[in-house]
Coordinates of C-alpha atoms in Angstrom, one line a residue:
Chain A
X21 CA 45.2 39.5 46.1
X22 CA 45.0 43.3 46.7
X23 CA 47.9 43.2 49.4
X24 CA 49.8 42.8 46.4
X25 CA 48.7 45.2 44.0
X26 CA 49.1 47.5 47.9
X27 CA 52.9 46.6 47.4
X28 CA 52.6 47.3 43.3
X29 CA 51.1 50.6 44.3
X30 CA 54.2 51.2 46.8
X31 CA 56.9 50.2 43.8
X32 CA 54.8 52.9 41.9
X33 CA 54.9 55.6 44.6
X34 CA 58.5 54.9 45.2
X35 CA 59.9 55.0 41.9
X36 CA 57.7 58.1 41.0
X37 CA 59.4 59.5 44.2
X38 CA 63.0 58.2 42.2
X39 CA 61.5 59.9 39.0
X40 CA 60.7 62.9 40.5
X41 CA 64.2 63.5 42.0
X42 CA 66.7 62.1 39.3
X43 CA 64.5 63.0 36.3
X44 CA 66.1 67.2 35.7
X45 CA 66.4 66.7 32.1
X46 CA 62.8 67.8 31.4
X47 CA 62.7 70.7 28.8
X48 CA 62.7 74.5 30.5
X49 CA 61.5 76.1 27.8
X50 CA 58.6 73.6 27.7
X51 CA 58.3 74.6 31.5
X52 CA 58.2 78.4 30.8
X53 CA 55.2 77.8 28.3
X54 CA 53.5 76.1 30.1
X55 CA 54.6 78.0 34.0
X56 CA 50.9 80.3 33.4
X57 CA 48.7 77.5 33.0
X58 CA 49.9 75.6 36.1
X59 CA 49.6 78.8 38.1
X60 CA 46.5 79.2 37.1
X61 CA 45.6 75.6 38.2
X62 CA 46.5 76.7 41.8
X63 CA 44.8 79.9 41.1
X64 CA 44.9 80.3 44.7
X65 CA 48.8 80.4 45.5
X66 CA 49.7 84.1 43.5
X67 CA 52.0 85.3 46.3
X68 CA 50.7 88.6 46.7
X69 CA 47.3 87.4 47.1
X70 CA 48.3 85.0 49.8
X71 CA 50.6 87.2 51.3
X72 CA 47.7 89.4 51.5
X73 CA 45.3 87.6 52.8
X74 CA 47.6 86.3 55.7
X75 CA 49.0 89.7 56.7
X76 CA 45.2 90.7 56.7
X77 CA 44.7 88.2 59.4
X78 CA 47.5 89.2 61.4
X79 CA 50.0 86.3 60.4
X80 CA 53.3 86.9 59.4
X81 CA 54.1 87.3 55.2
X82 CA 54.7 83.6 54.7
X83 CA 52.9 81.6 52.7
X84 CA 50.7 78.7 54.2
X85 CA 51.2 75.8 51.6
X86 CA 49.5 73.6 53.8
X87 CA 46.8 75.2 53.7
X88 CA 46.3 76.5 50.4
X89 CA 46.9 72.6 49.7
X90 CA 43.9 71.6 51.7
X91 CA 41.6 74.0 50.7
X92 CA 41.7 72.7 47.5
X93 CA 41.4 69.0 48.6
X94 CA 38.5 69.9 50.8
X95 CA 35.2 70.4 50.4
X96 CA 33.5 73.5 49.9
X97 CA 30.4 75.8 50.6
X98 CA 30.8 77.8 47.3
X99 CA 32.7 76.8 44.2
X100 CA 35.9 79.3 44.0
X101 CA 37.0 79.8 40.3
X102 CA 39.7 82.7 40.8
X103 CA 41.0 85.2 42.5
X104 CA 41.7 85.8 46.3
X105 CA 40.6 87.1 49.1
X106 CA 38.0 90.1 48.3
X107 CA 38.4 90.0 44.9
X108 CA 37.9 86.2 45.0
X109 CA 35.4 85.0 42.0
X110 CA 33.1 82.1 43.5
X111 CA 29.8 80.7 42.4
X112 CA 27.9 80.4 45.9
X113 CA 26.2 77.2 46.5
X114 CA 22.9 76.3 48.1
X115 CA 23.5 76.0 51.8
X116 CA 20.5 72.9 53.3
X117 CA 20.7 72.3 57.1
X118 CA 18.7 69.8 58.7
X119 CA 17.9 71.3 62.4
X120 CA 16.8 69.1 65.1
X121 CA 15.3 72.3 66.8
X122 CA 14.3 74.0 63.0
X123 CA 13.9 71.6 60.9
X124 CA 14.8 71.8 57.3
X125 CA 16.8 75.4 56.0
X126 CA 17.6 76.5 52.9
X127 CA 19.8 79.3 52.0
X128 CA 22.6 80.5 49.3
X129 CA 26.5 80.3 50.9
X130 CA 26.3 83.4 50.0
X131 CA 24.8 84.9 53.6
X132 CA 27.8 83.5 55.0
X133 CA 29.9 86.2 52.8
X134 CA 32.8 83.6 53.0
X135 CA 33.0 83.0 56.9
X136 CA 33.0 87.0 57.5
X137 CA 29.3 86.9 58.9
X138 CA 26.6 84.6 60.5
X139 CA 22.8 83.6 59.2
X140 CA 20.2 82.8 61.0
X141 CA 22.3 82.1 63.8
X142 CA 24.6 79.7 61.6
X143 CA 27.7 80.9 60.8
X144 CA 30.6 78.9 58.5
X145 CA 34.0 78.5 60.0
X146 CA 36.8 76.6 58.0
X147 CA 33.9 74.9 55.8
X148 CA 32.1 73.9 58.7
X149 CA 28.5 75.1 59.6
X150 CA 28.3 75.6 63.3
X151 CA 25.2 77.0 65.1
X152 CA 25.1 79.4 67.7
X153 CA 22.5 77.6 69.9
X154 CA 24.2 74.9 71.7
X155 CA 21.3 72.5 72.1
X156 CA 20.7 72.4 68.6
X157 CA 21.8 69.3 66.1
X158 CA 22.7 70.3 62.8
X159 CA 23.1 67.9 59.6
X160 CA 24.6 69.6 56.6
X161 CA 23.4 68.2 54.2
X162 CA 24.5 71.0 51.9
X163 CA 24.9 71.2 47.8
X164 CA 29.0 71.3 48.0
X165 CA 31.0 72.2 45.5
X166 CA 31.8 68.0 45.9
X167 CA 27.7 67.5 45.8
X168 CA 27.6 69.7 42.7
X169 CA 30.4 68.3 40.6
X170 CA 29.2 64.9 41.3
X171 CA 25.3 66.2 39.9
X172 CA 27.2 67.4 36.9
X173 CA 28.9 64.6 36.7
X174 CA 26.0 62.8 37.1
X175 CA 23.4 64.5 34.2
X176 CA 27.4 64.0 31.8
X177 CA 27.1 60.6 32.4
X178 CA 23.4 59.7 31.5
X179 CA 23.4 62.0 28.6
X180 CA 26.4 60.5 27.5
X181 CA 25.7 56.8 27.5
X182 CA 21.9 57.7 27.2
X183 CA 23.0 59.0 23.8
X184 CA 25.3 56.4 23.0
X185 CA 22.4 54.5 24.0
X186 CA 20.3 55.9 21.1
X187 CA 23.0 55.4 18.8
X188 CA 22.7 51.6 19.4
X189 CA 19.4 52.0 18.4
X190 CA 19.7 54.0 15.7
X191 CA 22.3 52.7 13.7
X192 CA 21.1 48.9 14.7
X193 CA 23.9 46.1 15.3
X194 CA 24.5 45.8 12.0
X195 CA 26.6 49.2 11.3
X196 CA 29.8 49.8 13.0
X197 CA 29.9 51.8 16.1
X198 CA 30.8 55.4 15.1
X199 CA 32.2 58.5 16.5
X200 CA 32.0 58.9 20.7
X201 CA 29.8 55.2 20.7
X202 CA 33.1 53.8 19.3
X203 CA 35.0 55.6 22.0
X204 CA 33.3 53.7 24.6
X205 CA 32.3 50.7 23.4
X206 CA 35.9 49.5 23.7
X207 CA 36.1 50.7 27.2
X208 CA 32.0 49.1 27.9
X209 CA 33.7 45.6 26.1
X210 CA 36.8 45.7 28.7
X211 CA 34.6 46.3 31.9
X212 CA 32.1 43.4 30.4
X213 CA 34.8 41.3 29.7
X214 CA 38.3 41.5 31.5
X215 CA 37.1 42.7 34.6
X216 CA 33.5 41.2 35.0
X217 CA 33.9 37.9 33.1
X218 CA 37.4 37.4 34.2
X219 CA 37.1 37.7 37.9
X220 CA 33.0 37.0 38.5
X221 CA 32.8 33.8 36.7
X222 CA 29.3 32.3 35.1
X223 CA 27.2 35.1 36.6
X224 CA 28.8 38.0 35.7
X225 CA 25.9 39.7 33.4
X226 CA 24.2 40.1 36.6
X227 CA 27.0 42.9 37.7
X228 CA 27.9 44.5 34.9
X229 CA 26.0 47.4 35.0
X230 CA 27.0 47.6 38.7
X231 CA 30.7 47.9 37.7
X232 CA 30.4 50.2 34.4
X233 CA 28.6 52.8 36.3
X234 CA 31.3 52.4 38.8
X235 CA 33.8 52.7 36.3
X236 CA 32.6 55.8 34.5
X237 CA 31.6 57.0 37.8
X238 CA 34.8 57.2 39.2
X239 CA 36.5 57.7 35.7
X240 CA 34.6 60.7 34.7
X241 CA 35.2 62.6 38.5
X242 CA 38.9 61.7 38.8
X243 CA 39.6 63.8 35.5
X244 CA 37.0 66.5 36.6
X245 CA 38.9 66.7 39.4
X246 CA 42.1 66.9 37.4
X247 CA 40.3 70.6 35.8
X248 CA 41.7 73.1 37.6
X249 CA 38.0 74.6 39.1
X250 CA 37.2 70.9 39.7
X251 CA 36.2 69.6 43.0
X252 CA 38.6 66.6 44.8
X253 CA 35.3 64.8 44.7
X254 CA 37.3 61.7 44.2
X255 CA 39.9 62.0 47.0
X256 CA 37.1 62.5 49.5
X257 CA 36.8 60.3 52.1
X258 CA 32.9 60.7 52.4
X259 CA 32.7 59.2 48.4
X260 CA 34.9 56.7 48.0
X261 CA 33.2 55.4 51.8
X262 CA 29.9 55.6 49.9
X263 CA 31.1 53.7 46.9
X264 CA 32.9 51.3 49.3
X265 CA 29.7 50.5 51.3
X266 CA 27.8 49.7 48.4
X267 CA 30.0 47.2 46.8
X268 CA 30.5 45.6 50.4
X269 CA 26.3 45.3 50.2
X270 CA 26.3 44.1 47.1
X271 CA 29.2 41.6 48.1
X272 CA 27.6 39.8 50.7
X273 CA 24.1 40.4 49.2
X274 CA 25.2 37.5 46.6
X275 CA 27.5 35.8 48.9
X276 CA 26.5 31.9 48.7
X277 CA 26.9 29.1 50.9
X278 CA 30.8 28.4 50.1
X279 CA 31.6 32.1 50.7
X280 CA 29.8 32.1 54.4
X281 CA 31.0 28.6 55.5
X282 CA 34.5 29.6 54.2
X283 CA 33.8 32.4 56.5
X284 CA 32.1 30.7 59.5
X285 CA 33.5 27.4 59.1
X286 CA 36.8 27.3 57.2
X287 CA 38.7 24.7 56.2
X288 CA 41.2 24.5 59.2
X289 CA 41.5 22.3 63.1
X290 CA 38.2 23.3 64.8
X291 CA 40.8 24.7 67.9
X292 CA 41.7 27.7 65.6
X293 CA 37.7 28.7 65.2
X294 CA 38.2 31.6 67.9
X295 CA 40.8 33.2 66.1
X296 CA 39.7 32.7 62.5
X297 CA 36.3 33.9 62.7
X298 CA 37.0 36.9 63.6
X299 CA 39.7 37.0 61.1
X300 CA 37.3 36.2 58.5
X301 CA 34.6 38.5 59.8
X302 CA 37.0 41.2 59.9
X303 CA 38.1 40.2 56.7
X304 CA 34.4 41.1 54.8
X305 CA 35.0 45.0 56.2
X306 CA 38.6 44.8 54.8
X307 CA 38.7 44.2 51.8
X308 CA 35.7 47.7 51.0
X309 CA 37.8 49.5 53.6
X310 CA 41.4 48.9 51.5
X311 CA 38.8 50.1 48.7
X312 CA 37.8 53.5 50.3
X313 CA 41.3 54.3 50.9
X314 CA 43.0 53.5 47.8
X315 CA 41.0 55.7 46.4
X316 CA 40.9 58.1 48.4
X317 CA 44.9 58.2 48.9
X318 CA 45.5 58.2 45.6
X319 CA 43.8 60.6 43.9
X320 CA 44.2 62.9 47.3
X321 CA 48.4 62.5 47.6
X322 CA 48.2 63.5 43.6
X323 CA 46.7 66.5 44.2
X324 CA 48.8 67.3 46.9
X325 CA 52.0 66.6 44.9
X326 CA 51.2 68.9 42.1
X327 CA 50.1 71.6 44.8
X328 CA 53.3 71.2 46.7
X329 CA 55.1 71.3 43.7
X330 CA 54.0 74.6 42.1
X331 CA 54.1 75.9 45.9
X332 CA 57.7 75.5 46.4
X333 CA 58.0 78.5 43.8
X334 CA 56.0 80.7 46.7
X335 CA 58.7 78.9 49.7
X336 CA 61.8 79.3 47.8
X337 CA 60.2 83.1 47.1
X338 CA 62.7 82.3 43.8
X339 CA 60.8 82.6 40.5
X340 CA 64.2 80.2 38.8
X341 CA 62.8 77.6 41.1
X342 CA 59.5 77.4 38.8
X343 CA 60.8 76.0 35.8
X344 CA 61.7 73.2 37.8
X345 CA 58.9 72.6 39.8
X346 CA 56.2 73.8 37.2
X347 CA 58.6 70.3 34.8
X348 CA 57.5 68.5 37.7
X349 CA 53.8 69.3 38.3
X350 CA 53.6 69.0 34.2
X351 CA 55.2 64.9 34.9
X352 CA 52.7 64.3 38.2
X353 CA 49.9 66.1 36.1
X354 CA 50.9 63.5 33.4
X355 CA 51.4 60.8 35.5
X356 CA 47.5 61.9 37.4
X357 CA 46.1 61.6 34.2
X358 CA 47.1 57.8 34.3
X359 CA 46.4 57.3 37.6
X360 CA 42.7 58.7 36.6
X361 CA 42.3 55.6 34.5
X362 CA 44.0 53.3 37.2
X363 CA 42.1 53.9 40.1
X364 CA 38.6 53.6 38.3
X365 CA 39.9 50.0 37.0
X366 CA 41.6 49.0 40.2
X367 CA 38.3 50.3 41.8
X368 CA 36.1 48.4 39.7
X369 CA 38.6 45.3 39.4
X370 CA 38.5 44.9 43.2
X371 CA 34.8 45.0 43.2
X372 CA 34.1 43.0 40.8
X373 CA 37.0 40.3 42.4
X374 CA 35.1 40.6 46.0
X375 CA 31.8 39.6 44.2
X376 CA 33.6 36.6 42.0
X377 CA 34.9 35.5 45.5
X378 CA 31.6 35.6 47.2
X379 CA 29.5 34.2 44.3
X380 CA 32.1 31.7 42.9
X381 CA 31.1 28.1 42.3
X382 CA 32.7 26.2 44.4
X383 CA 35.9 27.1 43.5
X384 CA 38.3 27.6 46.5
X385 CA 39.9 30.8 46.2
X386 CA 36.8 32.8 44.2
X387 CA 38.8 34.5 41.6
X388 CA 39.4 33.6 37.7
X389 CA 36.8 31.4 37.5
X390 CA 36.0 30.8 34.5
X391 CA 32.8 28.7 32.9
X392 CA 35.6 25.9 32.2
X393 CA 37.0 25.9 36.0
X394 CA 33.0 25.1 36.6
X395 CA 32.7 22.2 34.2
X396 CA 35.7 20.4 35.6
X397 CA 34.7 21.2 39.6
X398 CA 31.6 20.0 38.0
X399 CA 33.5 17.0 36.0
X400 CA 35.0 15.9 39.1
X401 CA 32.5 15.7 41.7
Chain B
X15 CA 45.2 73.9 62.8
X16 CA 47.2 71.3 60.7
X17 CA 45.9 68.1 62.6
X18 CA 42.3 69.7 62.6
X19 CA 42.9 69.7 58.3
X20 CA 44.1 66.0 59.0
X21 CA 40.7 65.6 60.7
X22 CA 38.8 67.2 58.3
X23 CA 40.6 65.2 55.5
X24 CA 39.4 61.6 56.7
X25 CA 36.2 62.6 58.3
X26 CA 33.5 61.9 56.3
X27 CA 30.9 64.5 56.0
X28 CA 27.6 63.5 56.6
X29 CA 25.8 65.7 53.0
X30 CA 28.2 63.8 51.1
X31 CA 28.0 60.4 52.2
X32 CA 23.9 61.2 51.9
X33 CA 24.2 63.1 48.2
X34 CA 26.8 60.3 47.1
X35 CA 24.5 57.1 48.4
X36 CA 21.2 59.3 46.5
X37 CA 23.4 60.0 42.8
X38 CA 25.1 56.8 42.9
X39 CA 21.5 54.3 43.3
X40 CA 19.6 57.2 40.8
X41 CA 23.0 57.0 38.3
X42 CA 23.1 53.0 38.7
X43 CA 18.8 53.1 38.2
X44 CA 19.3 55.6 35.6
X45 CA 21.9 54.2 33.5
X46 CA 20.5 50.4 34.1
X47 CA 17.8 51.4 32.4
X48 CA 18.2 53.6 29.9
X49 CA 22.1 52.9 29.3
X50 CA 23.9 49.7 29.7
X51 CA 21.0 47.7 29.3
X52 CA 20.2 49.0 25.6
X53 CA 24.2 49.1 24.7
X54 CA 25.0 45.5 26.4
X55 CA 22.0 44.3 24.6
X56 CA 23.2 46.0 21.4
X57 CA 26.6 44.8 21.8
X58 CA 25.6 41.3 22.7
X59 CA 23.1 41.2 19.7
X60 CA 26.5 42.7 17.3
X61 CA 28.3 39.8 18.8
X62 CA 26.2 36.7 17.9
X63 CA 25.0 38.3 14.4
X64 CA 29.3 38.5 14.0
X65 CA 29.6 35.1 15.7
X66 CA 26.2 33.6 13.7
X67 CA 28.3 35.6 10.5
X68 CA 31.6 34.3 10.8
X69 CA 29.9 30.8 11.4
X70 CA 27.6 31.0 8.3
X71 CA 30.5 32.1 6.3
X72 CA 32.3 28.9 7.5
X73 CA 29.5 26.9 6.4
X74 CA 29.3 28.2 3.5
X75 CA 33.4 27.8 2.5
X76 CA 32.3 24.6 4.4
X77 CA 29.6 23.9 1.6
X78 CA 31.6 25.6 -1.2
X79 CA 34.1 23.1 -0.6
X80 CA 31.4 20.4 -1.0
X81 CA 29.8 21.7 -3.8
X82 CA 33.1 21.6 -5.7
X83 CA 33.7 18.0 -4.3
X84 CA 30.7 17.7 -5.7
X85 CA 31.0 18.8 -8.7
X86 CA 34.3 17.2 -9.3
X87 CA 32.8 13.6 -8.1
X88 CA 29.8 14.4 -10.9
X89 CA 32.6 15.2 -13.7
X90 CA 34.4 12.6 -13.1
X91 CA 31.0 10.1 -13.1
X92 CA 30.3 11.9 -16.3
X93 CA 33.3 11.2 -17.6
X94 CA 33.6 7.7 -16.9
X95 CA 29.7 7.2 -18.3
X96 CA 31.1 9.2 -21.5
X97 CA 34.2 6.9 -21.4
X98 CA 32.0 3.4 -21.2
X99 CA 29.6 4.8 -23.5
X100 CA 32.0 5.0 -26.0
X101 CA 33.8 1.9 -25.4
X102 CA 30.1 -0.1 -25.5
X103 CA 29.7 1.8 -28.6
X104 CA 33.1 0.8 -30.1
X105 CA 32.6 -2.8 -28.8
X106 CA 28.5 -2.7 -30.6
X107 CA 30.4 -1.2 -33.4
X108 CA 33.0 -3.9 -33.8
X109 CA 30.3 -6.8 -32.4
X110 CA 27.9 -4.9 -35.1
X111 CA 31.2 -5.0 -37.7
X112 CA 31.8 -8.9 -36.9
X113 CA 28.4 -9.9 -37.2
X114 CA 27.5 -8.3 -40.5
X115 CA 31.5 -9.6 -41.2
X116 CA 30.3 -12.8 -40.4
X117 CA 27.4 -12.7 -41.9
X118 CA 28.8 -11.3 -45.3
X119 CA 30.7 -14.2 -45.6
X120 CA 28.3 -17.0 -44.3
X121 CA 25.6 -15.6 -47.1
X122 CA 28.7 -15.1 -49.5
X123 CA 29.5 -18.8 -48.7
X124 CA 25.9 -19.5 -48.9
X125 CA 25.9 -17.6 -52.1
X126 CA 29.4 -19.7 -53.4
X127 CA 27.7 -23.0 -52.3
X128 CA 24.6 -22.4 -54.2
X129 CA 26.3 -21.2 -57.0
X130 CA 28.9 -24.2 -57.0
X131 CA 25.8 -26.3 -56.5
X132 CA 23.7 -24.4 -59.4
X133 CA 27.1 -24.8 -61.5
X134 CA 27.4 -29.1 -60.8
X135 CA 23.8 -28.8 -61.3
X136 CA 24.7 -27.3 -64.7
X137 CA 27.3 -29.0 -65.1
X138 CA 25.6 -32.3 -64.5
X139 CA 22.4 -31.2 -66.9
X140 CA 25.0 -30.2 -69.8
X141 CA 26.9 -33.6 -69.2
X142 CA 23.7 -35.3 -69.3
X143 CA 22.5 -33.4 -72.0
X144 CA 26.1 -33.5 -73.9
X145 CA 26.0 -37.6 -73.2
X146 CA 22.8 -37.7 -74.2
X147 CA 23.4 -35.4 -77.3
X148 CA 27.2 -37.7 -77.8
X149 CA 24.8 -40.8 -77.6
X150 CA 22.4 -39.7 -80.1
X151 CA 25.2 -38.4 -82.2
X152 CA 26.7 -41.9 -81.9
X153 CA 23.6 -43.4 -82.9
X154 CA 23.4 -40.7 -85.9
X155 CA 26.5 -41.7 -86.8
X156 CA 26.5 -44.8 -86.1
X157 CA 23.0 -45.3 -88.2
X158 CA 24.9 -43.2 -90.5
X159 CA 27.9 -45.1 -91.1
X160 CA 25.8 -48.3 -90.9
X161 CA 23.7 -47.4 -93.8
X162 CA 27.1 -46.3 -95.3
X163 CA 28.8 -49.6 -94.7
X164 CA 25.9 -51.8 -95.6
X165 CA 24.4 -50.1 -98.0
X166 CA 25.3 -52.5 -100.8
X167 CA 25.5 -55.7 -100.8
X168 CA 28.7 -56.5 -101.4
X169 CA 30.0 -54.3 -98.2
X170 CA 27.7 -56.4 -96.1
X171 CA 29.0 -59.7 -97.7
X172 CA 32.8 -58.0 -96.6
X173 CA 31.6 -57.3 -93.0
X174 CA 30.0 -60.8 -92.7
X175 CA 33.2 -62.0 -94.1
X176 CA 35.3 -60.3 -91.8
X177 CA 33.3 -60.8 -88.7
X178 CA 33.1 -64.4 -89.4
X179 CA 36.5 -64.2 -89.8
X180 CA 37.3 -63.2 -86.6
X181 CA 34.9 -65.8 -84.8
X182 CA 36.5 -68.9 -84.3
X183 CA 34.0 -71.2 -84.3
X184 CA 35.4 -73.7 -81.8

C-alpha cells in the first residue's frame, strides 16, 4: 500500500521538478512585489551580511548556500529572528545538560555568545554542546528552538480545541457549529471518518483521538514551520522518529491473533518459514520507518527548495535572476502550503492503515474493512 | 563540513526525541481529555439527534401519509353511510308511501264496500218498504176500486155475470 503512494510521491516530485523548469510564464511584476518578503523569509542570505560573516572567518567572498540552507533546517540553541552576524537578533534559549560527572545544568544560550565563548567548561560548536572534560557524558536535553516551537505549538493546540471544546458545550448539539468550531469540525469529521473509519474497521473510536492529535500535531508544525522565524520542527529526524515509534507501539499494542500468526505463521509452504519471518519481522519496523522519513523528506527537501531557490540570486551575484527565482520560491511556497496538509493526512492515513491491519477482523489484507466486510466474513464462516 | 551537516541532518538528537516523546503523550492526555472527547461526544450526540430527526420527520410524513389515508378511508365510509342512509330512507319513504297507498285504498275499498253494502241495504229496505208500501197501495186501491165496483148492486150482479161468464162450467 504505501510503496505506492512512495511512487505517487516520486510522480509528484518529478513533475514539480517538470513545473519548476518549463513553468517561466509566472508574473514578474508579481515577483518584484513580492522579491522583499521572500528575502526576508531567508533573512539570513542578504549578501553583504554573508559575505561578511565569511570573510570574517577567513573564507573567500562566496556565499555558502549550503550552509545557510542547513542552518535553517537544523536545530538550534537560540531562536534567530534577523539580522547576521553581530548585529544578529536572536531570542536565547534555555540551555539543560544532563552530566554524568555534574548532574543536571541549567543555563541561558546566551553564555555561549553564539559559539564565540565557553561556560562552565561547555562550549557550543555548530549547534552542538561539547564539554571540555573528556570523561564526562553529556545529554542535551536542551529547550531548542525545535523544543520551543513544538511547546508553543503545543499550549496553540489545547487552547484551540480546548475552546472549541467549550463551544460544544456551550452552544449544545442542537445549534450549528459557528465560527473557528465550524472550521474544524469538518477537518475532526474527516479524520473520524475517512481516515479512522475507513481504514480501522469496527474499532476505530478507540483511535481517533490517537490520530486527530496526530493530525493537528503535525498540521499545525508543518505551517509554523512554513513562517519565516519558524523552526523545521517537522523535517527533523528526531520528531518525526518520535511520532514514528509511537504509532509502531500503538500498532502492535493492538495487534490480534491474525496480525501475529500472519506474521509468524503466514499463509505460505512451511520451507519458506526462514525467509518470511524475518521478512515479516522486518516488515513491523518498516512500515513506522517509511513513516519517519516521509515526513521528514518532505517537509525537509521543501525547505531546501525554496532556500536554494532564493539563493541562486546570492550565486548568480545577478539581482535580474530574482524575479525568476523569487516566481519560483512564491510556486514551491505555494505548493509547501499543500504539502502541509498532505503530509499530516498521509501521516495520519498510514497510521491509522497500520493499526486497521493489525486489529482487522479476520480480514486478509487489514485495510478497508468496513462493519459489512465483518458481517459477511462473519456470514460465511 | 558538508557530510558532517548530512550527519547532523538524519541524526536524531537525543533533547528532541525526549521533549517530542514528553509533549506528544501530555498533548494526546491533554487533548483526550479535555478535547476530542467533549467534541467527538458532541458531534456524535449532533449526529444521532440529526439521524433520530431526519427519522422522526420520516415517521411523521410516514404517519401524515396515514392520517390522510385515514382520513380519506373515513370520508369515504361517511359517505357511503350518508349514501345508504338516504337510500333506506327513500326505500322507508316509498315502503312508508306504498303502505299508506295501499292502505288508502284497502280502507277506501272497505269504505266503497260498506257503502255499496249500506246502499243494497237501502236499497233492499226501500224496495221492501216501496213493495210493501205498492202492496198496501194495491190493497188501497184495490179495497178502493172494490167498494167502487160493488158498491151497488147492480155492478155486483154485472161482475157475477161476467165472471160466470167466463167460467165454463164443464
Amino acid at each position: 500500500m504505501f510503496s505506492k503512494i512512495n511512487i505517487f510521491r516520486g510522480k509528484n516530485v518529478l513533475s514539480l521538478l517538470f513545473l519548476l523548469f518549463f513553468s517561466f510564464n509566472t508574473s514578474n511584476l508579481l515577483a518584484n512585489d513580492l522579491e522583499e518578503h521572500a528575502v526576508s523569509q531567508s533573512s539570513d542570505s542578504t549578501v553583504n551580511n554573508a559575505a561578511e560573516a565569511h570573510a570574517a572567518e577567513g573564507h573567500d567572498d562566496k556565499v555558502d548556500i549550503t550552509a545557510v540552507a542547513f542552518e535553517h533546517i537544523l536545530d538550534s540553541h537560540s531562536w534567530h529572528l534577523w539580522g547576521h552576524g553581530e548585529e544578529a537578533v536572536a531570542i536565547p534559549l534555555p540551555v539543560i545538560i544532563y552530566s554524568s560527572t555534574k548532574g543536571l545544568q541549567i543555563f541561558s544560550s546566551s553564555k555561549f555568545e553564539h559559539g564565540h565563548a565557553s561556560y562552565e567548561g561547555y562550549s557550543l560548536q555548530a549547534e552542538k554542546i561539547l564539554s571540555s572534560d573528556a570523561n564526562e557524558t553529556i545529554y542535551d536535553l536542551s529547550i531548542t528552538k525545535n523544543v520551543a516551537q513544538m511547546i508553543i505549538s503545543m499550549i496553540i493546540i489545547v487552547l484551540l480545541f480546548s475552546s472549541i471544546a467549550k463551544a460544544y458545550a456551550k452552544t449544545g448539539i442542537n445549534s450549528a457549529p459557528k465560527g473557528k468550531q465550524s472550521f474544524f469540525e469538518p477537518l475532526i469529521v474527516f479524520v473520524r471518518d475517512d481516515i479512522a473509519k475507513t481504514n480501522i474497521g469496527s474499532k476505530y473510536m478507540k483511535f481517533v483521538p490517537y490520530l486527530l492529535t496526530i493530525f493537528f500535531f503535525i498540521l499545525l508544525n508543518n505551517i509554523l514551520g512554513m513562517l519565516p522565524i519558524g523552526a523545521n520542527l517537522t523535517g527533523n529526524i528526531a520528531f518525526t522518529l518520535v511520532l514514528s515509534v509511537i504509532t509502531l507501539i500503538v500498532t502492535n499494542v493492538n495487534g490480534n491473533g491474525h496480525y501475529w500468526h500472519h506474521i509468524f505463521m503466514p499463509p505460505a509452504p512451511k520451507w519458506l518459514y526462514p525467509i518470511l519471518i524475518p521478512i515479516e519481522v522486518v516488515g513491523i519496523l518498516t512500515k513506522p520507518f517509511a513513516l519517519m522519513i516521509r515526513l521528514f523528506a518532505n517537509i525537509t527537501a521543501g525547505h531546501i527548495i525554496i532556500i536554494s531557490l532564493i539563493g541562486l540570486i546570492f550565486i548568480f551575484k545577478s539581482l535580474a535572476v530574482s524575479p525568476i527565482a523569487v516566481a519560483f520560491a512564491l510556486f514551491i511556497d505555494v505548493l509547501e502550503c499543500l504539502v502541509a496538509f498532505l503530509q499530516a493526512y498521509i501521516f495520519t492515513m498510514l497510521t491509522a492503515l497500520f493499526i486497521g491491519s493489525a486489529c482487522a477482523d479476520h480480514n486478509e489484507d487489514g485495510a478497508h474493512t468496513s462493519d459489512d466486510d465483518v458481517h459477511v466474513a462473519k456470514a460465511n464462516h | 563540513m558538508n557530510l558532517f551537516i548530512l550527519n547532523a541532518l538524519v541524526t536524531p538528537g537525543i533533547g528532541l526525541i525526549v521533549w517530542t516523546t514528553l509533549v506528544f503523550i501530555l498533548l494526546i492526555v491533554l487533548l483526550g481529555k479535555f478535547a476530542w472527547k467533549p467534541i467527538l461526544k458532541a458531534l456524535k450526540e449532533r449526529e444521532e439527534s440529526i439521524d433520530t430527526a431526519l427519522k422522526g420527520a420520516e415517521k411523521a410524513k410516514a404517519e401524515m401519509a396515514e392520517l390522510k389515508a385515514g382520513n380519506e378511508r373515513i370520508l369515504n365510509e361517511a359517505r357511503a353511510e350518508r349514501d345508504a342512509l338516504l337510500k333506506e330512507a327513500r326505500d322507508t319513504k316509498e315502503s312508508i308511501l306504498a303502505e299508506a297507498k295501499t292502505k288508502a285504498t284497502k280502507e277506501a275499498e272497505r269504505i266503497m264496500q260498506t257503502a255499496r253494502e249500506q246502499i243494497i241495504n237501502e236499497k233492499n229496505a226501500a224496495i221492501t218498504d216501496l213493495k210493501n208500501q205498492v202492496a198496501t197501495l194495491s190493497i188501497d186501491i184495490a179495497e178502493k176500486i172494490l167498494k167502487s165496483e160493488l158498491s151497488n148492486d147492480e155492478k155486483q150482479k154485472t161482475l157475477v155475470g161476467s165472471l160466470i161468464k167466463d167460467v165454463n162450467l164443464n
